[in-house]
């Protein structure tokens, strides 16, 4: 059972570890390759600026070199078409884009320098301006940065973002209402994990930030941290924030901080500290499986080798131990289970489709996916089958 704490809600509960240990997950695994139709798909950002649409079964992948979106059909595993976007002008996206999210069955949200909702022909439908608010209405301060952004189809006038305050070294969740030009702030880091796991000089911009995940699911927004298992759920309809903490028999609640690289040490010191964190555990975002009506979260302990990788901060993954966690629709923690076949993947970009978990894999510069087809939760007498293609 999960423990919930919220703005107006406080429930005391205990974790039933025996119930978790009695459950297991049956699954099969295969690998598929996307037919790019002789086009070179953009894989330099490992699909992290992409989003899967349940409306049309397409994966939308943003190419920041060409300012185009690759529309990939996951039903027939082929590139469907490429959507061009303008950089400047009234329909312009600006010179950098950090996020892409499905906004409706015919629209995409692009977050970055000029956040907005665009149709599938690249035309602007709605602009979000974080600088339009006044100080009285929650304006973003000069020392704050808008990081990752998401929209939710249930709230078409609103956009949600992770905002970092560099001088305070703090992180908050912000909600911009474009109609009223007001910005609300929510504390999604009560344990100060962002500050704890930042590497570098905490008094200026010379630092490495830990990743804070933000995800839009159903009628709420979920925020989580890569080095702690707690997560926070905002319900915009009733302006309620719920913080969820849970105990796991297999996974730590958070990694142990290191002193090496925490302040003004060398790049190698920081890399050593980063390896130490990820060797302990790194957590992925919570994603909703709409077919099975539960949430999935991946976690991994990663050991890095010596071979350097172009465009990557850390060397190639030598080995990884990957776990899958299952939560019910009310965020009760049901299961943690190792997936031993994923011995070198870490936590790549992933999403659910038709009750399956799809994980990005680069197959000699071609786009592929590892697919995990999992069944219902079984008791300890359940079975596991495996198929590798």
mmCIF file of N, CA, C and O in Angstrom, residues 145 164-171 189 192-199 201-204 207 209-210:
data_model
loop_
_atom_site.group_PDB
_atom_site.id
_atom_site.type_symbol
_atom_site.label_atom_id
_atom_site.label_comp_id
_atom_site.label_asym_id
_atom_site.label_seq_id
_atom_site.Cartn_x
_atom_site.Cartn_y
_atom_site.Cartn_z
ATOM 1 N N UNK A 145 14.585 29.274 -14.281
ATOM 2 C CA UNK A 145 14.565 28.706 -15.630
ATOM 3 C C UNK A 145 13.403 27.732 -15.773
ATOM 4 O O UNK A 145 13.186 26.889 -14.903
ATOM 5 N N UNK A 164 13.430 25.738 -12.269
ATOM 6 C CA UNK A 164 14.602 25.690 -11.402
ATOM 7 C C UNK A 164 15.002 27.103 -10.996
ATOM 8 O O UNK A 164 15.082 28.009 -11.847
ATOM 9 N N UNK A 165 15.203 27.308 -9.696
ATOM 10 C CA UNK A 165 15.739 28.564 -9.171
ATOM 11 C C UNK A 165 17.222 28.345 -8.929
ATOM 12 O O UNK A 165 17.620 27.601 -8.032
ATOM 13 N N UNK A 166 18.063 28.986 -9.743
ATOM 14 C CA UNK A 166 19.487 28.671 -9.715
ATOM 15 C C UNK A 166 20.178 29.127 -8.449
ATOM 16 O O UNK A 166 21.056 28.431 -7.936
ATOM 17 N N UNK A 167 19.830 30.280 -7.908
ATOM 18 C CA UNK A 167 20.523 30.777 -6.720
ATOM 19 C C UNK A 167 20.120 29.991 -5.470
ATOM 20 O O UNK A 167 20.949 29.689 -4.609
ATOM 21 N N UNK A 168 18.835 29.636 -5.385
ATOM 22 C CA UNK A 168 18.368 28.839 -4.246
ATOM 23 C C UNK A 168 18.610 27.353 -4.459
ATOM 24 O O UNK A 168 18.486 26.560 -3.530
ATOM 25 N N UNK A 169 18.948 26.987 -5.709
ATOM 26 C CA UNK A 169 19.151 25.588 -6.082
ATOM 27 C C UNK A 169 17.935 24.739 -5.698
ATOM 28 O O UNK A 169 18.044 23.669 -5.094
ATOM 29 N N UNK A 170 16.766 25.253 -6.068
ATOM 30 C CA UNK A 170 15.514 24.586 -5.743
ATOM 31 C C UNK A 170 14.708 24.361 -7.018
ATOM 32 O O UNK A 170 14.968 24.968 -8.066
ATOM 33 N N UNK A 171 13.722 23.489 -6.919
ATOM 34 C CA UNK A 171 12.891 23.164 -8.070
ATOM 35 C C UNK A 171 11.434 23.154 -7.627
ATOM 36 O O UNK A 171 11.103 22.708 -6.526
ATOM 37 N N UNK A 189 9.367 19.145 -4.134
ATOM 38 C CA UNK A 189 10.666 18.671 -3.642
ATOM 39 C C UNK A 189 10.807 18.953 -2.154
ATOM 40 O O UNK A 189 11.751 19.626 -1.715
ATOM 41 N N UNK A 192 14.157 18.174 -0.618
ATOM 42 C CA UNK A 192 15.300 18.872 -1.216
ATOM 43 C C UNK A 192 16.242 17.906 -1.941
ATOM 44 O O UNK A 192 17.475 18.033 -1.869
ATOM 45 N N UNK A 193 15.668 16.961 -2.664
ATOM 46 C CA UNK A 193 16.491 16.024 -3.428
ATOM 47 C C UNK A 193 17.235 16.712 -4.565
ATOM 48 O O UNK A 193 18.360 16.323 -4.910
ATOM 49 N N UNK A 194 16.618 17.732 -5.138
ATOM 50 C CA UNK A 194 17.276 18.435 -6.251
ATOM 51 C C UNK A 194 18.605 19.039 -5.800
ATOM 52 O O UNK A 194 19.639 18.874 -6.447
ATOM 53 N N UNK A 195 18.581 19.707 -4.661
ATOM 54 C CA UNK A 195 19.800 20.311 -4.136
ATOM 55 C C UNK A 195 20.799 19.252 -3.692
ATOM 56 O O UNK A 195 22.004 19.372 -3.925
ATOM 57 N N UNK A 196 20.303 18.198 -3.070
ATOM 58 C CA UNK A 196 21.174 17.142 -2.547
ATOM 59 C C UNK A 196 21.992 16.487 -3.642
ATOM 60 O O UNK A 196 23.178 16.202 -3.472
ATOM 61 N N UNK A 197 21.360 16.258 -4.806
ATOM 62 C CA UNK A 197 22.029 15.489 -5.864
ATOM 63 C C UNK A 197 22.555 16.348 -7.011
ATOM 64 O O UNK A 197 22.961 15.819 -8.042
ATOM 65 N N UNK A 198 22.563 17.667 -6.840
ATOM 66 C CA UNK A 198 23.191 18.527 -7.831
ATOM 67 C C UNK A 198 24.708 18.447 -7.676
ATOM 68 O O UNK A 198 25.225 18.504 -6.566
ATOM 69 N N UNK A 199 25.404 18.325 -8.787
ATOM 70 C CA UNK A 199 26.864 18.242 -8.773
ATOM 71 C C UNK A 199 27.449 19.541 -9.317
ATOM 72 O O UNK A 199 27.063 19.995 -10.386
ATOM 73 N N UNK A 201 29.127 23.691 -8.454
ATOM 74 C CA UNK A 201 29.069 24.855 -7.580
ATOM 75 C C UNK A 201 27.618 25.266 -7.390
ATOM 76 O O UNK A 201 26.955 25.715 -8.330
ATOM 77 N N UNK A 202 27.106 25.136 -6.191
ATOM 78 C CA UNK A 202 25.697 25.401 -5.932
ATOM 79 C C UNK A 202 25.359 26.883 -5.952
ATOM 80 O O UNK A 202 24.186 27.256 -5.875
ATOM 81 N N UNK A 203 26.350 27.755 -6.064
ATOM 82 C CA UNK A 203 26.078 29.188 -6.023
ATOM 83 C C UNK A 203 25.975 29.822 -7.403
ATOM 84 O O UNK A 203 25.711 31.022 -7.509
ATOM 85 N N UNK A 204 26.195 29.067 -8.465
ATOM 86 C CA UNK A 204 26.101 29.659 -9.807
ATOM 87 C C UNK A 204 25.624 28.609 -10.805
ATOM 88 O O UNK A 204 25.110 27.554 -10.431
ATOM 89 N N UNK A 207 27.023 23.827 -12.737
ATOM 90 C CA UNK A 207 26.590 22.638 -11.999
ATOM 91 C C UNK A 207 25.875 21.683 -12.942
ATOM 92 O O UNK A 207 25.431 22.067 -14.028
ATOM 93 N N UNK A 209 22.652 19.303 -13.145
ATOM 94 C CA UNK A 209 21.364 19.138 -12.485
ATOM 95 C C UNK A 209 20.875 17.692 -12.567
ATOM 96 O O UNK A 209 20.978 17.062 -13.627
ATOM 97 N N UNK A 210 20.327 17.152 -11.481
ATOM 98 C CA UNK A 210 19.666 15.848 -11.582
ATOM 99 C C UNK A 210 18.378 15.991 -12.375
ATOM 100 O O UNK A 210 17.774 17.067 -12.415
#
